[in-house]
Coordinates of C-alpha atoms in Angstrom, one line a residue:
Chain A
X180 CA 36.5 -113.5 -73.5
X181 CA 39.8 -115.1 -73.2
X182 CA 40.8 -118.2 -75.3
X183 CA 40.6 -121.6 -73.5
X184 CA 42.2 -123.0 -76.4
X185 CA 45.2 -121.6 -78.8
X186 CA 46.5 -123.7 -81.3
X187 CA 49.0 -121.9 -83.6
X188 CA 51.0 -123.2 -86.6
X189 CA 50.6 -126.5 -85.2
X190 CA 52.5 -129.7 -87.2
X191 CA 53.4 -133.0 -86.3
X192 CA 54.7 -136.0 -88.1
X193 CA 54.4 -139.2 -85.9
X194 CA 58.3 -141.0 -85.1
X195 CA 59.4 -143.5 -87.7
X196 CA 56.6 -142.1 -90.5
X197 CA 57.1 -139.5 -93.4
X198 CA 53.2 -138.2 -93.5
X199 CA 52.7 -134.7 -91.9
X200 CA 49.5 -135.6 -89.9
X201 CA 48.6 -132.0 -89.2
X202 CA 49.8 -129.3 -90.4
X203 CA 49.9 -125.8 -89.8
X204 CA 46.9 -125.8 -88.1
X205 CA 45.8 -122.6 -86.2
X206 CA 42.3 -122.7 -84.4
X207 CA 41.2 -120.5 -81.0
X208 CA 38.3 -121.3 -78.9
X209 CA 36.8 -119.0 -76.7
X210 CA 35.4 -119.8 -73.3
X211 CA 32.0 -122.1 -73.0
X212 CA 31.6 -122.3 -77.0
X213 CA 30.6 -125.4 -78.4
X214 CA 33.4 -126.7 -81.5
X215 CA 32.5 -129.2 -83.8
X216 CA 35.3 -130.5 -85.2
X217 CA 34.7 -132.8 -88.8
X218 CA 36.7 -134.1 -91.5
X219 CA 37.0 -137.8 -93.4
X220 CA 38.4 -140.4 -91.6
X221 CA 42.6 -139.9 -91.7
X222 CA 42.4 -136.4 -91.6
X223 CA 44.2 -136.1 -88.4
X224 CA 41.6 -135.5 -86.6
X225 CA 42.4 -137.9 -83.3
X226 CA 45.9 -136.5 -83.8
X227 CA 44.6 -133.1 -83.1
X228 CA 42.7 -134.3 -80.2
X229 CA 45.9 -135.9 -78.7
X230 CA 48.0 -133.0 -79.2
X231 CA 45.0 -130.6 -77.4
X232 CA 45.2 -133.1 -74.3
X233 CA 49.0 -133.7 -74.3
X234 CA 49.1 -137.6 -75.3
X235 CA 51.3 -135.5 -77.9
X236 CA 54.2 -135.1 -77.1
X237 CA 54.1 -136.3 -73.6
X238 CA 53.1 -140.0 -74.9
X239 CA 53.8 -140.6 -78.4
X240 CA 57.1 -139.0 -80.0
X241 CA 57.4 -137.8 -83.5
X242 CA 58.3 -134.1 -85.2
X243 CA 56.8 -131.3 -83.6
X244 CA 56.2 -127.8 -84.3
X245 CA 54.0 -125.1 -83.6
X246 CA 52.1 -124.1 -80.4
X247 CA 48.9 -125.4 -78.3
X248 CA 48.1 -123.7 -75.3
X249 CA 45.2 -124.9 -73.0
X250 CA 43.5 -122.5 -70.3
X251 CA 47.3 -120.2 -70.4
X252 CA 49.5 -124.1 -70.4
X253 CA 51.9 -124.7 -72.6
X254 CA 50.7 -128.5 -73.3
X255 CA 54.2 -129.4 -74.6
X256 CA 56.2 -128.1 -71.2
X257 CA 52.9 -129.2 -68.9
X258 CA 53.2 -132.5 -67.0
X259 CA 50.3 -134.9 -68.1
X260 CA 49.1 -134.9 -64.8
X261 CA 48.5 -131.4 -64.5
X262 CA 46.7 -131.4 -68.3
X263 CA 44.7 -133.8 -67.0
X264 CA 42.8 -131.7 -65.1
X265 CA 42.6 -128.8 -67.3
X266 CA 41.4 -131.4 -70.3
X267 CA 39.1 -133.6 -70.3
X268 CA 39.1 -136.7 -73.1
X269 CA 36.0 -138.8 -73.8
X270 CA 37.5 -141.2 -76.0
X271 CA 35.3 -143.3 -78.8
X272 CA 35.0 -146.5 -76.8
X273 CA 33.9 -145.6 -73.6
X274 CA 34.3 -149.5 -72.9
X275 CA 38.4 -148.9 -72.9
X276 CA 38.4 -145.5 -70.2
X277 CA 36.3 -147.1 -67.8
X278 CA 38.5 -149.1 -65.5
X279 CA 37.4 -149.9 -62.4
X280 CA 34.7 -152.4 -61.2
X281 CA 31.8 -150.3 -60.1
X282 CA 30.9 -146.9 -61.5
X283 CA 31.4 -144.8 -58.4
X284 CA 34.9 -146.0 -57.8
X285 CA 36.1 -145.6 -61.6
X286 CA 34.2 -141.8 -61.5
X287 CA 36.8 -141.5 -58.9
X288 CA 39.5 -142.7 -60.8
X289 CA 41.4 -139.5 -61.5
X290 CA 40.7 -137.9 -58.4
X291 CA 42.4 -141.0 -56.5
X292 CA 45.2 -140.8 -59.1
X293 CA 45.8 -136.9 -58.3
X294 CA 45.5 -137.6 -54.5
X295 CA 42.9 -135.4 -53.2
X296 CA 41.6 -135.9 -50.1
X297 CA 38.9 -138.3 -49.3
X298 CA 35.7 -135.6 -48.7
X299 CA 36.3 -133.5 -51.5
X300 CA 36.4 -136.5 -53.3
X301 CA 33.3 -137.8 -52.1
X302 CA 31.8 -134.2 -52.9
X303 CA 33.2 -134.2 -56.5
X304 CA 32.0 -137.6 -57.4
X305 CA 28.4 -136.9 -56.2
X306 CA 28.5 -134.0 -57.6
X307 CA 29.4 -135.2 -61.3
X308 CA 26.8 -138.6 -60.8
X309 CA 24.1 -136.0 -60.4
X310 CA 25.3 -134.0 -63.3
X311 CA 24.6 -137.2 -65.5
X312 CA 21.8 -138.3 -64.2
X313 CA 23.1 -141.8 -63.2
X314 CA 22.7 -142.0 -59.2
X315 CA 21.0 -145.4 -60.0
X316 CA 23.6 -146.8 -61.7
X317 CA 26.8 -145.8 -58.9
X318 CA 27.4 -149.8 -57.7
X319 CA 26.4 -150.9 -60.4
X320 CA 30.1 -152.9 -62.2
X321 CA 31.0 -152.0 -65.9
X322 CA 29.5 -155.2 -67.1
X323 CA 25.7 -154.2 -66.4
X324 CA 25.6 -151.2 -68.3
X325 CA 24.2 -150.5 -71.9
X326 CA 26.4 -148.6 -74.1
X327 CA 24.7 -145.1 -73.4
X328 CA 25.3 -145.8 -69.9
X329 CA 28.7 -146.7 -70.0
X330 CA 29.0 -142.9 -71.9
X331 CA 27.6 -141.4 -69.6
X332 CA 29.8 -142.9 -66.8
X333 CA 33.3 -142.2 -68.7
X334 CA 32.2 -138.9 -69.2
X335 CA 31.4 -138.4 -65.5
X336 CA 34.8 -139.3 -64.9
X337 CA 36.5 -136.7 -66.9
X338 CA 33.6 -134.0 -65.4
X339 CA 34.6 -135.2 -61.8
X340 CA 38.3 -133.7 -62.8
X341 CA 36.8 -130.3 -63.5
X342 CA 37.8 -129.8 -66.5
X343 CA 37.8 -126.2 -68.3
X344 CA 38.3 -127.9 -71.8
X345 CA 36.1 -131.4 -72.6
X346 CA 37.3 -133.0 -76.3
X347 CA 34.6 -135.6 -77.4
X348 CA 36.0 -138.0 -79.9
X349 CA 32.8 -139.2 -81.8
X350 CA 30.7 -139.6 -78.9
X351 CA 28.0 -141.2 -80.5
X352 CA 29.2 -143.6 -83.2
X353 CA 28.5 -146.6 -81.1
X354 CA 25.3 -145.6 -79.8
X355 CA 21.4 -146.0 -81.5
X356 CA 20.0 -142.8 -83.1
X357 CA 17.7 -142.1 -79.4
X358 CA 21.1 -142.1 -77.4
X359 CA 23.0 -140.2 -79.7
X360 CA 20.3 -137.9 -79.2
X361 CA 20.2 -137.9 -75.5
X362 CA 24.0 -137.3 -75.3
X363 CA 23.9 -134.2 -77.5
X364 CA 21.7 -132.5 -75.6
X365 CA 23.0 -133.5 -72.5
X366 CA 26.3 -131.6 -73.9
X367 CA 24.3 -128.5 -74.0
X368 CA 23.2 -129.0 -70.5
X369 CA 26.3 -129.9 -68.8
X370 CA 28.2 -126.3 -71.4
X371 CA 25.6 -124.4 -69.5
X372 CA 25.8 -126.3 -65.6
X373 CA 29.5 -126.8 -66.0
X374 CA 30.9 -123.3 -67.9
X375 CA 33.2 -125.8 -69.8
X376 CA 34.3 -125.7 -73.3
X377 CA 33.8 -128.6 -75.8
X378 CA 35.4 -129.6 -78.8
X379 CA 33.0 -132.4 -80.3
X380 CA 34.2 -134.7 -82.9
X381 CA 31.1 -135.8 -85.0
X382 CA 29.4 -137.2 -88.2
X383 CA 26.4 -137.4 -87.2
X384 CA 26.2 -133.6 -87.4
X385 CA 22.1 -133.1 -88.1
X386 CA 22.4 -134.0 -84.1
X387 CA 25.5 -132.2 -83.2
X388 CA 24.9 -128.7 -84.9
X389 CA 21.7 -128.1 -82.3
X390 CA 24.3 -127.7 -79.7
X391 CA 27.1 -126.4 -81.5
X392 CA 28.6 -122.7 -81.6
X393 CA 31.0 -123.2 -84.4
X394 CA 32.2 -125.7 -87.1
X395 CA 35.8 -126.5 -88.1
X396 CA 36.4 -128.3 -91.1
X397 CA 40.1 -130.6 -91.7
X398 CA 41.3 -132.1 -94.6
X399 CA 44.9 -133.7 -94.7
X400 CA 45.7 -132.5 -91.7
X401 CA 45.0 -128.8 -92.1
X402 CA 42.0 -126.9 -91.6
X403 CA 40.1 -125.9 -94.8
X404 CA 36.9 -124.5 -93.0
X405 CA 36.0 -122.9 -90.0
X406 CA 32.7 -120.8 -89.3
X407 CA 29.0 -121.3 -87.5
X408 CA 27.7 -124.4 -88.5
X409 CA 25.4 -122.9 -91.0
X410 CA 28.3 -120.8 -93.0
X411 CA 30.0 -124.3 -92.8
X412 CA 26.8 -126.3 -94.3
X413 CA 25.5 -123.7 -96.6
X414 CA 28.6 -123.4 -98.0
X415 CA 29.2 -125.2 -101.6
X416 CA 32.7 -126.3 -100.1
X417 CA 31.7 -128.7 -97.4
X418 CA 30.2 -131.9 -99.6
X419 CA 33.7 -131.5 -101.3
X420 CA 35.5 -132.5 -98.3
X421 CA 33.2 -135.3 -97.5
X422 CA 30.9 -133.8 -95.0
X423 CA 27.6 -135.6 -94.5
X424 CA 25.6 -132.6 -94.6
X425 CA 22.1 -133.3 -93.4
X426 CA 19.3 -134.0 -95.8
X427 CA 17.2 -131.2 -93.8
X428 CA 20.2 -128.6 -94.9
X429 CA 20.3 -129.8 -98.0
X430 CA 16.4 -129.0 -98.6
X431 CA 16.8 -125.9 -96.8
X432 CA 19.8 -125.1 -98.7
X433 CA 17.2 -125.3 -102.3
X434 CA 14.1 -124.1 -100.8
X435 CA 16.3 -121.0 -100.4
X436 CA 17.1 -120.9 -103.9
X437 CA 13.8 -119.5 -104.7
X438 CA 13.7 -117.6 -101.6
X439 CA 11.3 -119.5 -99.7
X440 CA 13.3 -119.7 -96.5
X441 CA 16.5 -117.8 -95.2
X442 CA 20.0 -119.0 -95.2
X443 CA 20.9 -117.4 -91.5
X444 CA 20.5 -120.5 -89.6
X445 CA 19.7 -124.5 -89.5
X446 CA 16.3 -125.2 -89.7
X447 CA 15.1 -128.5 -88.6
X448 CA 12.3 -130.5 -91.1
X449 CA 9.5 -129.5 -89.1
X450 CA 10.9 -126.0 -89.2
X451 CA 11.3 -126.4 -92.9
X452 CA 8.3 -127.6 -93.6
X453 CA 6.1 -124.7 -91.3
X454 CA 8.6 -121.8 -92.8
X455 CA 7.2 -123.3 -96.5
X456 CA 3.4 -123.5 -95.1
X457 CA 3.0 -127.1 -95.3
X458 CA 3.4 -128.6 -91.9
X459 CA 1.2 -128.0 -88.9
X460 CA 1.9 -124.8 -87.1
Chain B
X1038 CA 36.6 -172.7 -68.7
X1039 CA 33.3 -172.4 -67.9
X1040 CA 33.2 -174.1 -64.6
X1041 CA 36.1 -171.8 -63.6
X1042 CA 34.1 -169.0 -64.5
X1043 CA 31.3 -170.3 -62.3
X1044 CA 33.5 -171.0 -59.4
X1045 CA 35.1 -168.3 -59.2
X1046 CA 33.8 -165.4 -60.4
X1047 CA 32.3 -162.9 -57.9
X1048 CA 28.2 -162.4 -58.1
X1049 CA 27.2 -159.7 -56.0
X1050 CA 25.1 -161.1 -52.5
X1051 CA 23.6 -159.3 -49.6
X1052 CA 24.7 -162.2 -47.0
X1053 CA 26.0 -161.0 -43.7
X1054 CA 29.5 -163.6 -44.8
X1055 CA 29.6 -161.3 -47.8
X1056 CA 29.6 -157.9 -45.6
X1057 CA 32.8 -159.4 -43.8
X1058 CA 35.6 -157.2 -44.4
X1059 CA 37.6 -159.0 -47.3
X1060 CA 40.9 -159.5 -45.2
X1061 CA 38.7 -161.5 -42.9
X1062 CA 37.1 -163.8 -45.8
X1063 CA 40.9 -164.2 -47.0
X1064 CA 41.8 -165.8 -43.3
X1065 CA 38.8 -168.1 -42.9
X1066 CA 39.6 -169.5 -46.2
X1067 CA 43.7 -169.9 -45.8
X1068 CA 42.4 -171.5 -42.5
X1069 CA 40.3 -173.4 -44.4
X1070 CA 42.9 -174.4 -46.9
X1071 CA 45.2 -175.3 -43.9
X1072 CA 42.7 -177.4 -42.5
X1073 CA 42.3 -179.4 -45.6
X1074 CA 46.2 -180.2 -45.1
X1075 CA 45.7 -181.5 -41.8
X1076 CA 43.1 -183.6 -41.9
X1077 CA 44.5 -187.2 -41.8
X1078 CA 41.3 -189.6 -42.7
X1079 CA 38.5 -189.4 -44.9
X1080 CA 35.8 -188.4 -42.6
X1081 CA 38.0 -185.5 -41.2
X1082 CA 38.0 -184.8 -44.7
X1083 CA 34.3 -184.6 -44.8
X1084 CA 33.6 -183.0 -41.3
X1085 CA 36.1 -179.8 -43.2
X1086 CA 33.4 -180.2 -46.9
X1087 CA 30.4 -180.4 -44.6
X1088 CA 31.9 -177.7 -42.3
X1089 CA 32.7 -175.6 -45.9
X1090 CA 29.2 -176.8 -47.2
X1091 CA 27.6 -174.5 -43.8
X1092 CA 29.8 -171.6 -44.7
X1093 CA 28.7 -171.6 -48.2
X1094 CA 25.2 -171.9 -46.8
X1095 CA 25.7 -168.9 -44.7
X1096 CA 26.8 -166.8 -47.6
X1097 CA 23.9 -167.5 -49.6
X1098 CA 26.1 -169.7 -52.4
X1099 CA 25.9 -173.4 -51.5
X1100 CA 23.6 -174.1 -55.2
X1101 CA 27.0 -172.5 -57.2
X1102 CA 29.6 -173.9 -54.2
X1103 CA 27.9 -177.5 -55.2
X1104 CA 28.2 -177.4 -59.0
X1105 CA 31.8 -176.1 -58.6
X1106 CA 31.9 -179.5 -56.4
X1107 CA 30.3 -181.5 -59.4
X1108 CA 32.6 -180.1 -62.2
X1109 CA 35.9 -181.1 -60.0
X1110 CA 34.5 -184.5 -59.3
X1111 CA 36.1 -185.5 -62.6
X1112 CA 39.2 -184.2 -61.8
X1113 CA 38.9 -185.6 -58.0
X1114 CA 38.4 -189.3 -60.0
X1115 CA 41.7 -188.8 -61.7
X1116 CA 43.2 -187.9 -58.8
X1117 CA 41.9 -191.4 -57.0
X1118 CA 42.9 -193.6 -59.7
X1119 CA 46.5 -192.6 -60.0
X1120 CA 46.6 -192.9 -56.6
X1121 CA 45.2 -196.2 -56.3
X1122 CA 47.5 -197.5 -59.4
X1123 CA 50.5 -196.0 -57.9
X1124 CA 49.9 -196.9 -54.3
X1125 CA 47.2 -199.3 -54.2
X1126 CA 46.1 -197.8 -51.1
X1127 CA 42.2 -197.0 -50.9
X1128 CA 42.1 -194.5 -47.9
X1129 CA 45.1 -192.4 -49.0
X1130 CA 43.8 -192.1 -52.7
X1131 CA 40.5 -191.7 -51.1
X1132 CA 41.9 -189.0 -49.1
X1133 CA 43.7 -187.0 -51.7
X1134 CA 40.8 -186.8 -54.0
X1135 CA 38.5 -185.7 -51.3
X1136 CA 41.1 -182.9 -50.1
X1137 CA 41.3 -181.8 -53.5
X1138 CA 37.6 -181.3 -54.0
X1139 CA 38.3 -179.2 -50.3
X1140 CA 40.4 -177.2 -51.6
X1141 CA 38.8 -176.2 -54.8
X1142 CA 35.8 -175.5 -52.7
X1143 CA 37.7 -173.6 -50.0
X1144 CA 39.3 -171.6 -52.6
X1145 CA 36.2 -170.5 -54.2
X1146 CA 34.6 -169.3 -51.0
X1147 CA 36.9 -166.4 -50.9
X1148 CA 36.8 -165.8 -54.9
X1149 CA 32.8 -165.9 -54.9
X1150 CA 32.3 -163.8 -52.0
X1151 CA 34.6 -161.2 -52.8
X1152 CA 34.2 -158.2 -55.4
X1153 CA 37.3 -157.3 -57.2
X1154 CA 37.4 -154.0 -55.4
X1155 CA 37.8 -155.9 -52.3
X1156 CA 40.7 -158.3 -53.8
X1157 CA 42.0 -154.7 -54.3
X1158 CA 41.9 -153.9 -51.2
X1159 CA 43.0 -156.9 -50.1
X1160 CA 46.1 -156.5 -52.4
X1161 CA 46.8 -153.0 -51.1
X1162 CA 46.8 -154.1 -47.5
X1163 CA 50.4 -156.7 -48.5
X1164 CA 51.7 -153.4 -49.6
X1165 CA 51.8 -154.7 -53.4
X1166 CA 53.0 -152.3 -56.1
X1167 CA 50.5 -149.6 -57.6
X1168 CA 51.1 -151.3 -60.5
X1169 CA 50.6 -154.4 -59.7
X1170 CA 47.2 -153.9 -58.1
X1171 CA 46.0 -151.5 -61.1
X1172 CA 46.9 -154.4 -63.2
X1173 CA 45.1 -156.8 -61.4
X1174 CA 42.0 -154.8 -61.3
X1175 CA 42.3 -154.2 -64.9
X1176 CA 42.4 -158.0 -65.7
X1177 CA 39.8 -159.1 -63.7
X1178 CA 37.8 -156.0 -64.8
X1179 CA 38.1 -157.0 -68.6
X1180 CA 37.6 -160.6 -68.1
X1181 CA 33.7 -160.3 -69.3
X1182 CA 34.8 -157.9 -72.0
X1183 CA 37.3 -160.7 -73.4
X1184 CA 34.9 -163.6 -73.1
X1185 CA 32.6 -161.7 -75.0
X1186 CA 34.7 -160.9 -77.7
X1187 CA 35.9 -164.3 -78.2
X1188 CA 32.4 -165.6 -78.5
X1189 CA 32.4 -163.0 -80.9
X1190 CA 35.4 -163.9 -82.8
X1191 CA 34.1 -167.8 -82.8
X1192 CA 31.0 -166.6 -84.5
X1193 CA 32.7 -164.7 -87.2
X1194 CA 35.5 -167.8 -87.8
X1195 CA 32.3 -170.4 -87.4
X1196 CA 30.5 -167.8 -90.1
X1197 CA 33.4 -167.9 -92.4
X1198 CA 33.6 -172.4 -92.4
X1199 CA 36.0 -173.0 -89.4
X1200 CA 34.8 -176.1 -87.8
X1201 CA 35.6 -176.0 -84.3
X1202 CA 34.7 -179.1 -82.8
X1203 CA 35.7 -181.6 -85.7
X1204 CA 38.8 -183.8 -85.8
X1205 CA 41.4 -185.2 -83.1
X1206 CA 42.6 -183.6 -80.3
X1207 CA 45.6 -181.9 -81.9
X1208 CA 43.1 -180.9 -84.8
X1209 CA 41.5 -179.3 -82.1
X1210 CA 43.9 -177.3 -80.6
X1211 CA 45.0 -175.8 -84.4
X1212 CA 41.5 -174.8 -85.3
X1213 CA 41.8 -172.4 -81.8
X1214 CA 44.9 -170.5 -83.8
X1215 CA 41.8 -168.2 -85.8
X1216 CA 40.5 -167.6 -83.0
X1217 CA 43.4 -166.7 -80.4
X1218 CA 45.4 -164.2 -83.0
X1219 CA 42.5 -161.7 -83.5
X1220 CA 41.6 -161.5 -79.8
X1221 CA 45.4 -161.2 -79.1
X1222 CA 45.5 -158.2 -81.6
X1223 CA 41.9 -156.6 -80.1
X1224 CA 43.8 -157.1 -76.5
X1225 CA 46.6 -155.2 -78.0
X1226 CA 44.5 -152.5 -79.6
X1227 CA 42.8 -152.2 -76.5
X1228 CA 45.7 -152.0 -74.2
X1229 CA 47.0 -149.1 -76.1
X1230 CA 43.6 -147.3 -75.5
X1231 CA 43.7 -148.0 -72.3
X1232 CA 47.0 -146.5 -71.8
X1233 CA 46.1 -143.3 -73.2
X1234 CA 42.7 -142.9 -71.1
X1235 CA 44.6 -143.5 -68.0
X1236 CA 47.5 -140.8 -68.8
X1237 CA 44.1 -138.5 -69.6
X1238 CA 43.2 -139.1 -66.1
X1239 CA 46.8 -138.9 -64.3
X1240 CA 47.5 -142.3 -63.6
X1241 CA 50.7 -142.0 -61.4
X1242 CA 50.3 -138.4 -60.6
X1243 CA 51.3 -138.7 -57.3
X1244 CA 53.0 -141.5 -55.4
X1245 CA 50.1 -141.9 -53.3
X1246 CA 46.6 -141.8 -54.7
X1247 CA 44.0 -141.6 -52.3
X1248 CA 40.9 -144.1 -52.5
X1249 CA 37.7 -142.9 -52.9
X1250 CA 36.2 -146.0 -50.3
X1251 CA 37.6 -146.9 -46.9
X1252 CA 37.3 -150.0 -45.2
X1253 CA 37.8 -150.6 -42.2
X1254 CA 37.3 -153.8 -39.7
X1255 CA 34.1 -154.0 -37.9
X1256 CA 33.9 -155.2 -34.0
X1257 CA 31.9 -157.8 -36.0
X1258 CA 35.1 -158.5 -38.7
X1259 CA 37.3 -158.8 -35.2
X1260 CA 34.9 -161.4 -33.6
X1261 CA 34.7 -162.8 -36.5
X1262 CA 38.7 -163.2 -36.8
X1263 CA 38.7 -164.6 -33.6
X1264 CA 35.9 -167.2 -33.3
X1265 CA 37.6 -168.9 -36.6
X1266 CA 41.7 -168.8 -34.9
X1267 CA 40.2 -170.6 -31.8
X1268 CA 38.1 -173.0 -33.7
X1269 CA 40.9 -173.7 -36.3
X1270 CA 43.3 -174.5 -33.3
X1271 CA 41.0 -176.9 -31.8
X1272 CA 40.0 -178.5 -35.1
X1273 CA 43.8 -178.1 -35.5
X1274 CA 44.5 -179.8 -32.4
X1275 CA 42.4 -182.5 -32.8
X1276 CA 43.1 -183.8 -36.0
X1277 CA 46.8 -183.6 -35.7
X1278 CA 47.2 -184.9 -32.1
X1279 CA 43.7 -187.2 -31.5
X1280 CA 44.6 -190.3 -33.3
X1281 CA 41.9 -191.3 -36.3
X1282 CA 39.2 -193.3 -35.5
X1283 CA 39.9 -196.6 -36.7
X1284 CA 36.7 -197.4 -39.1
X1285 CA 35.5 -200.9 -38.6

């Protein structure tokens, strides 16, 4: 399968600043896989992110190196407006990417932006408000809607651009446990419905990992880990790098000491606890 | 602040004024506004309020139409006592303080009936800038967003010993200092995320964007359009050319 995403020897100091933010960072993700992407805060993670969707170079300036190529497009020599619709960025706040006064409309947004015509439109904004789940919510202005709504809205906004490359930049963190929970596996859905790729940035990774092909791990900037989420987690490296690794791995990870369950993948705790013979089968 | 808020800030409503094509609410409430300017006594003055009053009660808002009225009485009184220390004239100072109560109110007919996508569209028929429009939108769009983070701000500063409401009025206006500089830095913060979600979705890909909503004037938006050019005229006519009545 060919790579939707090539990253190679990428490095890039921000203008006016000394720190390297990434460096040398080389990562390629095949079509449809599911990336988590985790690290401690300052890693240069977001950095990454920006130079995946073309905010680097295109928006801020600094020292750059290296190569990232998006679905075959150079992102340095691609205009924005082209990487728009090859990328698609959910950023943290949803609040700040949601812009205009009723849902429908700012699901439009980009579309209007990139001028196509009026039916397709109509067509692509149905199509992504179904995708979600949030017909109710189409006239609804910015202002009524809980959190996990208003995530689900910006996120039909980058769908509606058809995407072939979705970055989530920590999805969850302002959302309670249940939506978290709902947005992950809506992820898996919408990999499966749309054929898209994601790159999910995440702590909260006992929720992320259900959905997730692959695990990358940065530290200053470079990448110091990269694998399936459970060569990542079982690993003895990942707590080192400040990885909240989940409290079911971690029992997994000892009841394996002694053999009682395998290492191959991530068990949840009522998996665990049925592999050991003490939950309910 | 508040009253402004109430008075001008668009509710959603189902009334057949609110289903008037937004260009049309604009004219009835410039005619409105030109009306005010005409009227040369004090009951011409309240024919246009009681006139306004009917609109409003078309459109389903006379209750927030009258407290807007309420909340400028206190500036109308101002208004009336300058006037009577500076001209000592009772049905001119009468007359200014009434027209500026019709103007506030005629004024927040079009602001209360209309969504901001309307005043969009609204903007985009005088040909303004892209820019200019998008920025608009993106103020008026936020304006919840900001209130809520300064009550949030005034909670924090209250939490930490500020005392808003104590001391004289200039007192008063330094205590507000904690409270402007963090919500000037979160604007900040926030403008620069803004910026990069809309070059994530092309903003100013092309020179033209399309819009995802048409509107388009209704036989009813035309009639409409007419009936209130030919009643302005005669309400024009009369006032400016039919002497007042003198009041015994």
């Amino acid at each position: 399968m060919a790579n939707v995403l090539e990253i190679e020897k990428l490095n890039f100091t921000y203008v006016d600043t000394w720190k390297k933010v990434v460096s040398d960072f080389d990562l390629a993700v095949p079509e449809e896989e599911v990336v988590v992407l985790a690290g401690p805060s300052g890693c240069g993670k977001s950095t990454l992110l920006r130079a995946v969707n073309g905010l680097i170079p295109h928006m801020y300036g600094g020292q750059y190196s290296g190569s990232v190529t998006v679905a075959g497009k150079s992102v340095k020599d691609t205009p924005m407006r082209d990487l728009a619709q090859t990328v698609g960025f959910l950023f943290q706040n949803p609040e700040n990417q949601i812009f205009m006064f009723s849902v429908e409309r700012d699901i439009a947004f980009g579309l209007e932006n990139l001028g196509v015509p009026r039916p397709e439109m109509r067509k692509r904004v149905d199509e992504a408000i179904s995708l979600l789940g949030i017909e109710h919510l189409a006239q609804r202005a910015p202002h009524e809607l809980s959190d996990g709504q208003k995530q689900r809205v910006a996120l039909a906004g980058v769908l509606a651009m058809r995407p072939r490359l979705v970055i989530l930049d920590e999805p969850t963190s302002l959302l309670d446990p249940r939506t978290a929970a709902e947005l992950v596996e809506l992820v898996g859905r919408l990999r499966k419905e749309t054929g898209a790729t994601f790159v999910i940035v995440e702590h909260r990774l006992d929720l992320v990992t259900r959905v997730a092909d692959r695990m990358v791990v940065m530290d200053r900037g470079a990448k110091v880990l990269d694998g399936t989420p459970s060569q990542v987690l079982f690993g003895d490296e990942a707590e080192l790098y400040g990885i909240a690794v989940p409290a079911a791995t971690r029992l997994q990870k000892l009841l394996a000491k002694d053999g009682a369950v395998g290492t191959d993948r991530l068990m949840g705790p009522e998996e665990l606890a049925a592999e050991t013979g003490r939950g309910k089968k | 602040m508040m009253w402004l808020s109430g008075g001008f800030v668009f509710r959603r409503g189902e009334s057949a004024y609110h289903q008037l094509d937004p260009r049309v609410k604009l004219l009835i409430s410039i005619l409105m506004f030109a009306t005010t300017l005409l009227a040369k006594a004090v009951y011409e003055m309240g024919l246009v309020i009681a006139f306004m009053l009917a609109v409003a009660t078309v459109a389903t808002v006379l209750r927030r139409v009258a407290r807007t009225m309420l909340l400028t009485a206190t500036f109308s009184a101002f208004i009336f006592i300058v006037n009577i220390l500076v001209t000592k004239n009772l049905e001119t100072s009468s007359l200014y303080a009434t027209r500026f109560v019709a103007i506030v109110v005629s004024t927040s007919l079009f602001f209360i009936t209309t969504s901001p996508d309307e005043l969009e569209q609204v903007m985009k028929t005088f040909r303004l800038p892209r820019d200019v429009v998008f920025a608009f939108v993106t103020a008026v769009r936020f304006i919840p967003v900001m209130m809520l983070d300064t009550v949030q701000i005034m909670d924090a500063q209250k939490s930490r010993g500020l005392e808003l409401d104590k001391g004289n009025v200039f007192r008063r206006v330094r205590n507000m200092i904690p409270i402007l500089i963090p919500l000037v830095v979160n604007s900040v913060i926030r403008s620069g995320e803004l910026a990069e979600a809309m070059e994530s979705r092309a903003y100013g890909a092309v020179p033209k964007p399309t819009s995802l909503v048409e509107y388009r004037a209704s036989t009813r938006d035309r009639l409409v359009v007419l009936a209130s050019i030919a009643f302005f005229v005669v309400v024009a006519y009369s006032f400016y050319f039919v002497p007042p009545l003198q009041l015994p």
